[in-house]
Structures are given as structure tokens and as C-alpha cells.
Short mmCIF file of C-alpha atoms in Angstrom, two decimals:
data_model
loop_
_atom_site.label_atom_id
_atom_site.label_comp_id
_atom_site.label_asym_id
_atom_site.label_seq_id
_atom_site.Cartn_x
_atom_site.Cartn_y
_atom_site.Cartn_z
CA UNK A 1076 0.00 0.00 0.00
CA UNK A 1077 2.65 2.51 1.14
CA UNK A 1078 6.40 2.06 1.06
CA UNK A 1079 9.08 4.60 1.99
CA UNK A 1080 12.75 3.89 1.32
CA UNK A 1081 15.43 6.28 2.63
CA UNK A 1082 13.13 9.21 2.09
CA UNK A 1083 14.32 12.73 2.81
CA UNK A 1084 12.29 15.93 2.56
CA UNK A 1085 13.07 19.61 2.73
CA UNK A 1086 11.06 22.77 2.12
CA UNK A 1087 12.69 24.82 -0.62
CA UNK A 1088 16.38 25.19 0.11
CA UNK A 1089 15.92 24.73 3.88
CA UNK A 1090 17.33 21.91 6.00
CA UNK A 1091 15.95 18.41 5.77
CA UNK A 1092 12.91 18.02 7.99
CA UNK A 1093 12.70 14.30 7.31
CA UNK A 1094 15.76 12.05 6.97
CA UNK A 1095 16.21 8.46 5.90
CA UNK A 1096 12.60 7.50 6.49
CA UNK A 1097 11.92 3.86 5.68
CA UNK A 1098 8.74 1.98 6.52
CA UNK A 1099 5.92 0.07 4.89
CA UNK A 1100 2.19 0.06 5.50
CA UNK A 1101 0.51 -3.17 4.46
CA UNK A 1102 -2.95 -2.99 2.91
CA UNK A 1103 -5.62 -3.07 5.61
CA UNK A 1104 -3.18 -2.19 8.41
CA UNK A 1105 -3.78 0.31 11.22
CA UNK A 1106 -0.92 2.39 12.59
CA UNK A 1107 -0.34 5.31 14.85
CA UNK A 1108 2.28 7.92 14.12
CA UNK A 1109 3.61 9.60 17.18
CA UNK A 1110 6.50 11.78 18.28
CA UNK A 1111 7.21 15.13 19.90
CA UNK A 1112 6.08 18.42 18.36
CA UNK A 1113 8.32 19.42 15.45
CA UNK A 1114 9.48 15.86 14.88
CA UNK A 1115 8.11 15.96 11.32
CA UNK A 1116 4.76 14.16 11.65
CA UNK A 1117 2.87 16.73 9.59
CA UNK A 1118 5.63 16.74 6.95
CA UNK A 1119 5.47 12.97 6.71
CA UNK A 1120 1.71 13.20 6.33
CA UNK A 1121 2.16 15.82 3.60
CA UNK A 1122 4.25 13.31 1.66
CA UNK A 1123 1.59 10.66 2.23
CA UNK A 1124 -1.32 12.77 1.06
CA UNK A 1125 0.69 13.87 -1.97
CA UNK A 1126 0.95 17.56 -1.09
CA UNK A 1127 4.72 17.45 -1.39
CA UNK A 1128 7.33 15.45 -3.25
CA UNK A 1129 10.30 13.92 -1.42
CA UNK A 1130 13.69 15.51 -2.02
CA UNK A 1131 15.28 12.05 -2.07
CA UNK A 1132 14.48 8.38 -1.61
CA UNK A 1133 11.63 6.30 -2.98
CA UNK A 1134 7.98 6.77 -2.09
CA UNK A 1135 5.66 4.12 -3.42
CA UNK A 1136 1.88 4.48 -3.07
CA UNK A 1137 -0.68 1.92 -4.23
CA UNK A 1138 2.15 0.08 -5.97
CA UNK A 1139 3.20 3.18 -7.96
CA UNK A 1140 6.59 4.87 -7.61
CA UNK A 1141 5.62 8.48 -6.97
CA UNK A 1142 8.77 9.76 -8.72
CA UNK A 1143 7.36 8.28 -11.92
CA UNK A 1144 3.79 9.53 -11.38
CA UNK A 1145 2.72 12.33 -13.70
CA UNK A 1146 0.94 15.35 -12.30
CA UNK A 1147 -2.33 14.47 -14.04
CA UNK A 1148 -2.34 11.06 -12.30
CA UNK A 1149 -2.33 12.61 -8.82
CA UNK A 1150 -6.07 13.51 -8.53
CA UNK A 1151 -7.07 9.91 -9.10
CA UNK A 1152 -4.58 8.74 -6.46
CA UNK A 1153 -5.67 11.43 -4.01
CA UNK A 1154 -9.28 10.25 -4.28
CA UNK A 1155 -8.12 7.00 -2.74
CA UNK A 1156 -6.74 8.89 0.26
CA UNK A 1157 -8.89 10.41 3.00
CA UNK A 1158 -7.24 13.14 5.05
CA UNK A 1159 -8.20 14.68 8.37
CA UNK A 1160 -6.16 17.86 8.61
CA UNK A 1161 -5.04 19.11 12.01
CA UNK A 1162 -6.62 22.50 11.26
CA UNK A 1163 -9.67 20.81 9.64
CA UNK A 1164 -9.48 22.95 6.48
CA UNK A 1165 -13.23 23.08 6.03
CA UNK A 1166 -14.61 25.39 3.34
CA UNK A 1167 -15.98 28.32 5.31
CA UNK A 1168 -18.87 29.19 2.98
CA UNK A 1169 -20.17 25.64 2.66
CA UNK A 1170 -22.51 23.94 5.14
CA UNK A 1171 -21.45 20.86 7.10
CA UNK A 1172 -23.41 18.77 4.61
CA UNK A 1173 -21.74 20.34 1.57
CA UNK A 1174 -18.29 20.08 3.15
CA UNK A 1175 -18.73 16.37 3.75
CA UNK A 1176 -20.23 15.85 0.29
CA UNK A 1177 -17.25 17.52 -1.40
CA UNK A 1178 -15.20 14.34 -2.14
CA UNK A 1179 -18.29 12.66 -3.60
CA UNK A 1180 -19.11 15.69 -5.72
CA UNK A 1181 -15.55 15.85 -7.01
CA UNK A 1182 -15.71 12.13 -7.82
CA UNK A 1183 -18.92 12.80 -9.77
CA UNK A 1184 -21.45 10.99 -7.54
CA UNK A 1185 -25.13 11.69 -8.24
CA UNK A 1186 -26.30 14.46 -5.92
CA UNK A 1187 -29.23 12.68 -4.26
CA UNK A 1188 -27.32 9.47 -3.66
CA UNK A 1189 -24.44 11.47 -2.16
CA UNK A 1190 -26.81 13.39 0.11
CA UNK A 1191 -28.24 10.22 1.63
CA UNK A 1192 -24.72 8.95 2.45
CA UNK A 1193 -23.66 12.27 3.90
CA UNK A 1194 -26.74 12.64 6.11
CA UNK A 1195 -26.26 9.11 7.44
CA UNK A 1196 -22.61 9.75 8.27
CA UNK A 1197 -23.26 13.13 9.88
CA UNK A 1198 -25.93 11.47 12.01
CA UNK A 1199 -23.38 8.87 13.01
CA UNK A 1200 -20.86 11.47 14.19
CA UNK A 1201 -23.61 13.27 16.12
CA UNK A 1202 -24.14 16.18 13.76
CA UNK A 1203 -27.48 15.18 12.28
CA UNK A 1204 -29.04 18.40 13.53
CA UNK A 1205 -26.24 20.58 12.13
CA UNK A 1206 -26.47 19.66 8.44
CA UNK A 1207 -26.85 23.23 7.24
CA UNK A 1208 -24.54 24.83 9.80
CA UNK A 1209 -21.56 26.77 8.50
CA UNK A 1210 -18.17 25.83 10.00
CA UNK A 1211 -17.89 29.19 11.77
CA UNK A 1212 -20.99 28.39 13.83
CA UNK A 1213 -19.65 24.98 14.92
CA UNK A 1214 -17.42 24.30 17.92
CA UNK A 1215 -13.87 22.98 17.44
CA UNK A 1216 -14.99 19.45 18.21
CA UNK A 1217 -17.90 19.67 15.79
CA UNK A 1218 -15.66 21.01 13.04
CA UNK A 1219 -13.29 18.13 13.68
CA UNK A 1220 -16.11 15.65 13.27
CA UNK A 1221 -17.15 17.29 10.00
CA UNK A 1222 -13.53 17.03 8.85
CA UNK A 1223 -13.44 13.34 9.78
CA UNK A 1224 -16.73 12.69 8.03
CA UNK A 1225 -15.35 14.39 4.89
CA UNK A 1226 -12.23 12.21 5.04
CA UNK A 1227 -14.12 8.92 5.28
CA UNK A 1228 -17.24 9.60 3.18
CA UNK A 1229 -15.75 8.22 -0.04
CA UNK A 1230 -14.48 5.04 1.68
CA UNK A 1231 -10.79 5.78 0.96
CA UNK A 1232 -8.23 3.02 0.63
CA UNK A 1233 -5.85 4.99 2.83
CA UNK A 1234 -6.96 7.20 5.72
CA UNK A 1235 -4.54 9.73 7.16
CA UNK A 1236 -5.50 11.74 10.23
CA UNK A 1237 -3.49 14.43 11.96
CA UNK A 1238 -4.53 14.61 15.63
CA UNK A 1239 -8.13 13.70 14.80
CA UNK A 1240 -9.27 13.59 18.42
CA UNK A 1241 -7.47 16.67 19.69
CA UNK A 1242 -10.60 18.75 20.17
CA UNK A 1243 -13.17 16.24 21.37
CA UNK A 1244 -13.90 14.68 24.77
CA UNK A 1245 -12.76 11.16 25.64
CA UNK A 1246 -16.09 9.58 24.83
CA UNK A 1247 -16.28 11.18 21.37
CA UNK A 1248 -12.59 10.39 20.80
CA UNK A 1249 -13.26 6.73 21.39
CA UNK A 1250 -16.38 6.85 19.21
CA UNK A 1251 -14.37 8.39 16.36
CA UNK A 1252 -11.61 5.81 16.82
CA UNK A 1253 -14.23 3.10 16.46
CA UNK A 1254 -15.28 4.73 13.19
CA UNK A 1255 -11.66 4.45 12.01
CA UNK A 1256 -11.45 0.85 13.23
CA UNK A 1257 -14.70 0.00 11.43
CA UNK A 1258 -13.36 1.57 8.26
CA UNK A 1259 -10.12 -0.40 8.75
CA UNK A 1260 -12.12 -3.62 9.08
CA UNK A 1261 -13.70 -2.83 5.73
CA UNK A 1262 -10.21 -2.72 4.20
CA UNK A 1263 -9.00 0.84 4.59
CA UNK A 1264 -5.39 1.29 5.62
CA UNK A 1265 -5.27 3.78 8.51
CA UNK A 1266 -2.46 5.99 9.80
CA UNK A 1267 -3.24 8.33 12.66
CA UNK A 1268 -0.82 10.95 13.97
CA UNK A 1269 -1.57 11.45 17.65
CA UNK A 1270 -0.07 12.63 20.92
CA UNK A 1271 -2.70 10.81 22.94
CA UNK A 1272 -0.63 7.98 24.46
CA UNK A 1273 -3.58 6.73 26.48
CA UNK A 1274 -5.69 6.27 23.37
CA UNK A 1275 -2.78 4.67 21.50
CA UNK A 1276 -2.23 2.20 24.36
CA UNK A 1277 -5.93 1.48 24.65
CA UNK A 1278 -6.23 0.49 20.99
CA UNK A 1279 -3.00 -1.52 20.96
CA UNK A 1280 -2.11 -0.80 17.34
CA UNK A 1281 1.43 -0.61 15.90
CA UNK A 1282 3.21 2.72 16.28
CA UNK A 1283 5.63 4.61 14.07
CA UNK A 1284 7.69 6.83 16.36
CA UNK A 1285 9.18 9.89 14.69
CA UNK A 1286 11.91 11.84 16.46
CA UNK A 1287 13.91 14.70 15.00
CA UNK A 1288 12.89 13.95 11.42
CA UNK A 1289 13.58 10.25 11.41
CA UNK A 1290 11.82 7.03 12.39
CA UNK A 1291 13.28 6.06 15.74
CA UNK A 1292 13.50 2.32 15.15
CA UNK A 1293 13.31 0.15 12.07
CA UNK A 1294 10.68 -2.43 12.97
CA UNK A 1295 7.27 -1.15 13.91
CA UNK A 1296 6.66 -1.25 17.62
CA UNK A 1297 3.39 -1.93 19.37
CA UNK A 1298 2.47 0.41 22.22
CA UNK B 642 -26.66 32.85 -12.31
CA UNK B 643 -25.18 30.23 -14.67
CA UNK B 644 -23.14 27.10 -14.17
CA UNK B 645 -22.77 24.42 -11.57
CA UNK B 646 -22.68 25.00 -7.81
CA UNK B 647 -19.29 26.32 -6.82
CA UNK B 648 -17.02 25.20 -4.03
CA UNK B 649 -15.19 28.52 -4.28
CA UNK B 650 -16.90 31.67 -3.00
CA UNK B 651 -15.93 33.57 -6.14
CA UNK B 652 -19.05 35.71 -6.34
CA UNK B 653 -18.07 37.36 -3.06
CA UNK B 654 -14.76 38.63 -4.42
CA UNK B 655 -14.57 42.43 -4.72
CA UNK B 656 -13.51 42.00 -8.36
CA UNK B 657 -16.85 40.33 -9.03
CA UNK B 658 -18.52 43.69 -8.52
CA UNK B 659 -16.19 45.87 -10.60
CA UNK B 660 -15.36 43.62 -13.56
CA UNK B 661 -18.91 43.62 -15.02
CA UNK B 662 -18.74 47.43 -15.21
CA UNK B 663 -15.42 47.32 -17.05
CA UNK B 664 -16.68 44.64 -19.43
CA UNK B 665 -19.82 46.73 -19.94
CA UNK B 666 -17.68 49.70 -21.03
CA UNK B 667 -15.67 47.46 -23.34
CA UNK B 668 -18.76 45.93 -24.96
CA UNK B 669 -20.35 49.37 -25.35
CA UNK B 670 -17.26 50.72 -27.15
CA UNK B 671 -16.86 47.51 -29.16
CA UNK B 672 -20.49 47.46 -30.29
CA UNK B 673 -20.40 51.10 -31.38
CA UNK B 674 -17.06 50.57 -33.18
CA UNK B 675 -18.52 47.64 -35.10
CA UNK B 676 -21.67 49.66 -35.85
CA UNK B 677 -19.44 52.46 -37.17
CA UNK B 678 -17.55 50.00 -39.39
CA UNK B 679 -20.79 48.65 -40.88
CA UNK B 680 -22.29 52.15 -41.19
CA UNK B 681 -19.22 53.34 -43.10
CA UNK B 682 -19.43 50.34 -45.36
CA UNK B 683 -23.05 51.09 -46.18
CA UNK B 684 -22.34 54.81 -46.65
CA UNK B 685 -19.41 54.03 -48.93
CA UNK B 686 -21.59 51.72 -51.02
CA UNK B 687 -24.28 54.41 -51.21
CA UNK B 688 -21.73 57.02 -52.36
CA UNK B 689 -20.45 54.65 -55.03
CA UNK B 690 -23.97 53.96 -56.17
CA UNK B 691 -24.62 57.69 -56.41
CA UNK B 692 -21.69 58.38 -58.70
CA UNK B 693 -21.00 55.20 -60.63
CA UNK B 694 -24.13 55.53 -62.77
CA UNK B 695 -23.07 58.81 -64.28
CA UNK B 696 -20.22 60.89 -65.67
CA UNK B 697 -19.66 64.61 -65.79
CA UNK B 698 -18.18 66.54 -68.69
CA UNK B 699 -16.80 70.03 -68.06
CA UNK B 700 -16.40 72.60 -70.81
CA UNK B 701 -14.43 75.71 -69.73
CA UNK B 702 -16.14 79.12 -69.84
CA UNK B 703 -15.70 80.92 -73.15
CA UNK B 704 -17.55 82.83 -75.90
CA UNK B 705 -19.27 79.77 -77.34
CA UNK B 706 -19.12 77.55 -74.27
CA UNK B 707 -22.83 76.75 -74.36
CA UNK B 708 -22.66 75.60 -77.97
CA UNK B 709 -19.51 73.56 -77.29
CA UNK B 710 -21.21 71.90 -74.31
CA UNK B 711 -24.28 71.13 -76.45
CA UNK B 712 -21.98 69.61 -79.06
CA UNK B 713 -20.34 67.45 -76.40
CA UNK B 714 -23.78 66.35 -75.17
CA UNK B 715 -24.81 65.44 -78.70
CA UNK B 716 -21.65 63.36 -79.28
CA UNK B 717 -22.07 61.60 -75.99
CA UNK B 718 -25.78 60.91 -76.44
CA UNK B 719 -24.99 59.19 -79.73
CA UNK B 720 -22.53 56.82 -78.06
CA UNK B 721 -23.70 53.28 -77.24
CA UNK B 722 -23.81 52.66 -73.49
CA UNK B 723 -24.91 56.18 -72.68
CA UNK B 724 -28.55 56.56 -71.72
CA UNK B 725 -28.66 60.36 -71.80
CA UNK B 726 -26.42 63.44 -71.89
CA UNK B 727 -27.74 66.87 -70.98
CA UNK B 728 -26.10 70.27 -70.49
CA UNK B 729 -26.98 71.74 -67.08
CA UNK B 730 -28.50 75.21 -67.12
CA UNK B 731 -26.57 78.00 -65.36
CA UNK B 732 -29.21 78.03 -62.60
CA UNK B 733 -28.62 74.34 -61.94
CA UNK B 734 -24.86 74.83 -61.75
CA UNK B 735 -25.31 77.74 -59.35
CA UNK B 736 -27.61 75.55 -57.25
CA UNK B 737 -24.84 72.94 -57.03
CA UNK B 738 -22.46 75.65 -55.84
CA UNK B 739 -24.82 77.00 -53.21
CA UNK B 740 -23.36 74.96 -50.32
CA UNK B 741 -19.98 76.64 -50.96
CA UNK B 742 -20.85 80.08 -52.35
CA UNK B 743 -24.25 80.71 -50.81
CA UNK B 744 -27.49 81.90 -52.42
CA UNK B 745 -25.82 85.07 -53.70
CA UNK B 746 -23.64 83.06 -56.08
CA UNK B 747 -26.05 83.95 -58.91
CA UNK B 748 -25.20 87.62 -58.50
CA UNK B 749 -21.50 87.03 -59.03
CA UNK B 750 -19.96 87.05 -62.47
CA UNK B 751 -17.89 83.93 -61.94
CA UNK B 752 -16.57 82.27 -65.11
CA UNK B 753 -18.47 79.03 -64.53
CA UNK B 754 -17.68 75.98 -66.67
CA UNK B 755 -20.55 74.33 -68.49
CA UNK B 756 -21.45 70.91 -67.13
CA UNK B 757 -22.90 68.01 -69.06
CA UNK B 758 -24.61 65.38 -66.91
CA UNK B 759 -24.13 61.97 -68.53
CA UNK B 760 -26.29 59.03 -67.43
CA UNK B 761 -24.90 55.59 -68.25
CA UNK B 762 -26.93 52.65 -69.42
CA UNK B 763 -26.52 50.13 -66.58
CA UNK B 764 -27.01 47.26 -69.04
CA UNK B 765 -23.93 48.18 -71.11
CA UNK B 766 -20.31 48.57 -70.02
CA UNK B 767 -18.48 51.61 -71.24
CA UNK B 768 -14.79 52.34 -71.81
CA UNK B 769 -14.30 55.84 -70.37
CA UNK B 770 -10.83 56.21 -71.93
CA UNK B 771 -12.19 55.54 -75.46
CA UNK B 772 -15.09 57.84 -74.71
CA UNK B 773 -12.70 60.65 -73.66
CA UNK B 774 -10.73 60.24 -76.92
CA UNK B 775 -13.93 60.39 -78.97
CA UNK B 776 -15.06 63.48 -77.09
CA UNK B 777 -11.66 65.14 -77.62
CA UNK B 778 -12.08 64.82 -81.39
CA UNK B 779 -15.24 66.98 -81.30
CA UNK B 780 -14.65 69.21 -78.28
CA UNK B 781 -10.92 69.15 -77.46
CA UNK B 782 -11.18 71.40 -74.38
CA UNK B 783 -13.90 69.22 -72.75
CA UNK B 784 -12.82 67.23 -69.71
CA UNK B 785 -14.50 63.93 -68.87
CA UNK B 786 -14.76 63.22 -65.14
CA UNK B 787 -15.71 59.63 -64.16
CA UNK B 788 -15.25 60.46 -60.43
CA UNK B 789 -12.48 57.81 -60.26
CA UNK B 790 -9.95 59.80 -58.17
CA UNK B 791 -12.71 60.97 -55.82
CA UNK B 792 -13.99 57.42 -55.43
CA UNK B 793 -10.44 56.20 -54.82
CA UNK B 794 -9.92 58.80 -52.06
CA UNK B 795 -13.30 57.91 -50.60
CA UNK B 796 -12.41 54.23 -50.62
CA UNK B 797 -9.12 54.93 -48.88
CA UNK B 798 -10.86 57.07 -46.27
CA UNK B 799 -13.58 54.54 -45.53
CA UNK B 800 -11.07 51.68 -45.47
CA UNK B 801 -8.95 53.65 -43.02
CA UNK B 802 -11.92 54.45 -40.81
CA UNK B 803 -13.04 50.83 -40.95
CA UNK B 804 -9.59 49.68 -39.91
CA UNK B 805 -9.65 52.12 -37.00
CA UNK B 806 -13.05 50.75 -35.98
CA UNK B 807 -11.84 47.15 -36.32
CA UNK B 808 -8.74 48.09 -34.33
CA UNK B 809 -11.04 49.50 -31.66
CA UNK B 810 -12.89 46.18 -31.48
CA UNK B 811 -9.53 44.37 -31.29
CA UNK B 812 -8.27 46.60 -28.49
CA UNK B 813 -11.53 46.07 -26.61
CA UNK B 814 -11.11 42.29 -26.98
CA UNK B 815 -7.51 42.41 -25.73
CA UNK B 816 -8.44 44.66 -22.82
CA UNK B 817 -11.28 42.30 -21.86
CA UNK B 818 -8.90 39.36 -21.89
CA UNK B 819 -6.34 41.22 -19.77
CA UNK B 820 -8.98 42.22 -17.22
CA UNK B 821 -10.14 38.62 -16.97
CA UNK B 822 -6.55 37.35 -16.61
CA UNK B 823 -5.79 39.79 -13.75
CA UNK B 824 -9.10 39.08 -12.03
CA UNK B 825 -8.69 35.32 -12.25
CA UNK B 826 -5.10 35.47 -11.04
CA UNK B 827 -6.21 37.56 -8.09
CA UNK B 828 -8.97 35.00 -7.46
CA UNK B 829 -6.46 32.15 -7.54
CA UNK B 830 -4.39 33.97 -4.94
CA UNK B 831 -7.34 34.80 -2.69
CA UNK B 832 -8.71 31.25 -2.83
CA UNK B 833 -5.41 29.36 -2.82
CA UNK B 834 -6.21 27.62 0.49
CA UNK B 835 -9.54 26.29 -0.75
CA UNK B 836 -7.98 25.32 -4.08
CA UNK B 837 -5.30 23.43 -2.20
CA UNK B 838 -7.97 21.53 -0.22
CA UNK B 839 -9.87 20.73 -3.43
CA UNK B 840 -6.68 19.41 -5.00
CA UNK B 841 -5.92 17.25 -1.97
CA UNK B 842 -9.43 15.83 -2.01
CA UNK B 843 -8.84 14.79 -5.61
CA UNK B 844 -10.14 17.64 -7.73
CA UNK B 845 -8.61 17.91 -11.18
CA UNK B 846 -7.47 21.24 -12.53
CA UNK B 847 -10.39 21.21 -14.97
CA UNK B 848 -12.85 20.94 -12.03
CA UNK B 849 -11.41 24.10 -10.48
CA UNK B 850 -11.04 25.83 -13.85
CA UNK B 851 -14.73 25.18 -14.60
CA UNK B 852 -15.75 27.12 -11.50
CA UNK B 853 -13.63 30.12 -12.48
CA UNK B 854 -14.88 29.83 -16.05
CA UNK B 855 -18.54 30.07 -15.02
CA UNK B 856 -17.70 32.92 -12.68
CA UNK B 857 -16.15 34.76 -15.63
CA UNK B 858 -19.19 34.00 -17.80
CA UNK B 859 -21.48 35.43 -15.13
CA UNK B 860 -19.39 38.58 -14.75
CA UNK B 861 -19.17 39.06 -18.52
CA UNK B 862 -22.89 38.44 -19.03
CA UNK B 863 -23.87 40.94 -16.33
CA UNK B 864 -21.77 43.60 -18.03
CA UNK B 865 -22.20 42.68 -21.68
CA UNK B 866 -25.98 42.40 -21.96
CA UNK B 867 -27.03 45.86 -20.71
CA UNK B 868 -24.04 47.48 -22.46
CA UNK B 869 -24.98 45.85 -25.76
CA UNK B 870 -28.63 46.90 -25.48
CA UNK B 871 -27.59 50.47 -24.71
CA UNK B 872 -25.05 50.57 -27.58
CA UNK B 873 -27.61 49.13 -30.03
CA UNK B 874 -30.05 51.81 -28.92
CA UNK B 875 -27.43 54.52 -29.46
CA UNK B 876 -26.56 53.11 -32.92
CA UNK B 877 -30.25 53.08 -33.84
CA UNK B 878 -30.73 56.66 -32.60
CA UNK B 879 -27.66 57.84 -34.54
CA UNK B 880 -29.03 56.16 -37.67
CA UNK B 881 -32.34 57.98 -37.24
CA UNK B 882 -30.55 61.29 -36.69
CA UNK B 883 -28.46 60.76 -39.84
CA UNK B 884 -31.61 59.98 -41.81
CA UNK B 885 -33.08 63.34 -40.86
CA UNK B 886 -29.89 65.14 -41.90
CA UNK B 887 -30.65 66.10 -45.51
CA UNK B 888 -27.22 67.42 -46.41
CA UNK B 889 -25.89 67.08 -49.96
CA UNK B 890 -23.58 64.15 -50.58
CA UNK B 891 -24.56 62.52 -47.25
CA UNK B 892 -26.35 59.32 -48.14
CA UNK B 893 -28.71 57.45 -45.86
CA UNK B 894 -26.58 55.91 -43.10
CA UNK B 895 -27.83 52.46 -42.12
CA UNK B 896 -26.24 49.38 -40.63
CA UNK B 897 -28.00 47.02 -42.94
CA UNK B 898 -29.17 43.52 -42.07
CA UNK B 899 -25.61 42.16 -41.89
CA UNK B 900 -24.68 44.93 -39.48
CA UNK B 901 -27.59 44.30 -37.13
CA UNK B 902 -26.89 40.56 -37.25
CA UNK B 903 -23.19 41.14 -36.53
CA UNK B 904 -23.62 43.48 -33.56
CA UNK B 905 -24.71 40.75 -31.07
CA UNK B 906 -21.42 39.02 -31.86
CA UNK B 907 -19.66 41.64 -29.73
CA UNK B 908 -21.25 40.68 -26.38
CA UNK B 909 -21.22 37.00 -27.32
CA UNK B 910 -17.52 37.21 -28.18
CA UNK B 911 -16.84 39.07 -24.94
CA UNK B 912 -18.54 36.32 -22.92
CA UNK B 913 -16.79 33.58 -24.87
CA UNK B 914 -13.42 35.33 -24.53
CA UNK B 915 -13.95 35.74 -20.78
CA UNK B 916 -14.78 32.05 -20.41
CA UNK B 917 -11.85 30.79 -22.47
CA UNK B 918 -9.39 33.25 -20.94
CA UNK B 919 -10.49 32.35 -17.40
CA UNK B 920 -10.17 28.64 -18.10
CA UNK B 921 -6.72 28.92 -19.69
CA UNK B 922 -5.48 31.26 -16.95
CA UNK B 923 -6.51 28.79 -14.24
CA UNK B 924 -5.11 25.77 -16.07
CA UNK B 925 -1.78 27.47 -16.78
CA UNK B 926 -1.42 28.73 -13.21
CA UNK B 927 -2.41 25.44 -11.56
CA UNK B 928 0.06 23.59 -13.76
CA UNK B 929 2.84 25.15 -11.68
CA UNK B 930 1.48 23.60 -8.48
CA UNK B 931 1.74 19.95 -7.43
#
């Protein structure tokens, strides 16, 4: 599904923020990505959701070497990836419903069919009564749930989440984790960047530990 | 107004309020320029029609000028291809000179040439050079005027004015494209965060370009339609005013059917140009991103 070999990354002509990253995510696996602030988690996620190209090394996604991938191939690959951004990145002028429906609309789903899916999912994350609410009128936790719903609505093959439970209470955090686990059971590969050691321990999934721009140990450890 | 639902809040951009006004001005100028080009074309054709069916023969003033002019008229009238040839009376010549010399011209003792008005038979072609030679045999001092140099100067003038009008339409088209390019580039900058999200969710460049394209169509339509209607009204009013102007040598100025059919092409072209320019601007700019 995902394979990194000696990957390095820098922004412009700046120093390398990621160095010699090597790991592999098997299809249908579930991993946490953890590490201190500034370790490079968000940069690693940027490589994974194809917002940035590596400055060296080999990144392979869905069996395709990304160095060989043409620009026009990227949208199709990105549709297979669901992303929960740390800052949510919801579209301010669109309702919760329209924000969640965005990946389906971009993929060309029929409008009515998409709406039924979106309403069902928003009900599931507890926002069934906020369908028409604009992001600005939602709390941080509610926005986060909209962002999560948007990331999973199209049943992505790879789900990447950057601190997806940072703004919700423990009960909702666990509920959202169960959504990810359910999605994982259905075949989605999941990688979640999180600081929440308690949650990581509770779920008992393998962990990628990133420190100072590099994966701390070769083999994946289990918390 | 038109197009699919947009993920980008383009209609709220400040440029969305000003660009229709600028496009309106462009379409107004463009429509009137095109109307002027067609009007000139019609006027030029009318002038040609006025003078191509006849010739004028001048016989200089002299003791027996009237008799010489009558002789010229007789020779001409006997020539195949000429329907009639008639010497103008002094009063008629003075009437022709009225616009330049006033009504008191009759009182002056100007040495006026005698004029012979020659009407050509439209069914037969005539060789004016051969005709001039034949006339010279009978009345050597007579001068045959087929209005050629005047028509040539008129053609040059109308061609020049038409080129200026066409240039005006071209400049308007270029200016419209530039305005759209700057507006779309500003829009790309303002909405770069949303565009980035759309890309990361899997949107293709064409998906984003389509939204800008429809935004441009809406802006152009809002400006082009009222501007075109106003310009057409002005062109119509100017045509009416020219009709009422009964000055000598000024023919009826009309756009003609082709002109009226061509005028709507200006707003349609403006809208089409805006759409294509917006789409290409977005596609070219997004190509530089990942």
C-alpha cells in the first residue's frame, strides 16, 4: 500500500525536515504515528497525502513509484486517500453537509445518492441536527467531526488523520476511533498521527515513532 | 446565475462587482465601433452607387461655351452605353455651388464651366478612356470626369476608418482578456487555500477551472448584456438622426441587415473570450502547483 525507502524531505532550500525514512504500511493495516512536536509528523503526512514530493528516496503508493507519477495522475490517487487535517481545512462558505459531500461531488457521484450517504454519516458522528450549519458556527470538536466525516465519506483506501481527536472529549474520541477501526475492518489502511498515548495504548495498534525527522527504530513497535 | 454550484466563493470577491462594469464599457465601445464599421461600409456603397451611374463633362467658360457643351452632349448621347447626356442650365450649376458660395452666387460674375450630366446605361459597359478620346475629337477642351480619383480617395478614407473601428474592437477584446486574466489570477491567490484543499481531495485542474470559467461567464454576461442593449439603442438613434440630416452628398446611413446581425457578436464574443481566458489562466497557473 505505502512504502518509503530512505526518504528525505526539505522545504525549498531549507534543511531536511525528514531524513532516511523507511517503513511500509501493508494494505488493511492500522498504525499510529507519534513523536514530539516538530518531529516531522505533519511533513510525513504531507508526503503521504501527496501535497509534497520527497527531495530524495523512494515513495511508493498503491504500488506506484511516486517519482514516476505524472501530475495528471495525482487527482485519481488522491481520491483513494482520506485526510483529516489538524486545522480541519473546512470550506468556510459551505454547510457541514456540503463540506462532507465535497469528495463525492468531485468524484462525480449523483447528488441525491451522495446526500443520503452524507446525512447518514453526519448522524453517526452526532451532527445530524447541524447539516446546514456553516463551520464558523460549529465548535472545534464539531468542526473536527465534520472534517473526519469528509475524510471517510468516499471510503478511501488509505486514511490519514493528523490529531483527529485533539478537540473532542474522551467519549467522542473513542467513538471516532471506532469509526476508524470499522473503516479499517472494511479494508482501509489507517495511519493516525496522535499525541494521545492513552488512546494509542488502549487500541494496541502498531506505532511509528518519529523523532527529530527520522523514524526512531526500524521495525514497527506496538504500544 | 449560470453554471454548476461552486465550491469557491468567487461571487463574493470584490472583483466580481467591478469587472462587469469594465466589461460593460468594453462591450459598449466595441459594439459602437462595429456599428461604425458597418455604417461606413453602407455609406461608402451608397456614395459609389450615387456616382458610378453617371459621368460629368466640363467645358471651360468661353464665348461659345454653351454651344460647345451642347456639341459634347450630342456626341455623348450618340454613343452606345450612354442613356442620356444633358447640359446643365446655369441656374442648376449655381444651385450645385450654393453649399460653398451661398445663395448670392447667382449675383456674381464667376466664369463658370458648363457641365454636361451623362447618365450611363446600366445594361452596357463603357470604356471611359475611349469615350474621352472620342469626345476630344469633337470638343478638345472638354474634360471627362468619371469620379475615379474621388472614389479612390473615398475608398481609402472609408477603409482607413473601418480599420480604425476594427482596431477598436480588437483593443476592446484584448483589454477584456487582460482584465479577466488579472481578475482570475487575483482570485487564484485569494482562494489558494480552498484550491489546495480541493486538489488534496482529488479535484482535477479542470474541475477548479470550470468554476472560475462560469464565474467569468457570469461577470461578462452581467456587463455585456445591458451594455450591448444600450449601444444598439445609441446606434439606432444615430441612424435615425443621420436619416433626418438632408445634407448634400450625405447618403442614408444604415447598418444594414448584416450589421444588425453582426452586432450581437460583440457581447457573445466578450462572454466567450472571458470564459476561455479564465479557463486557460486557471489551467496554466495550476500547472505550476503539485
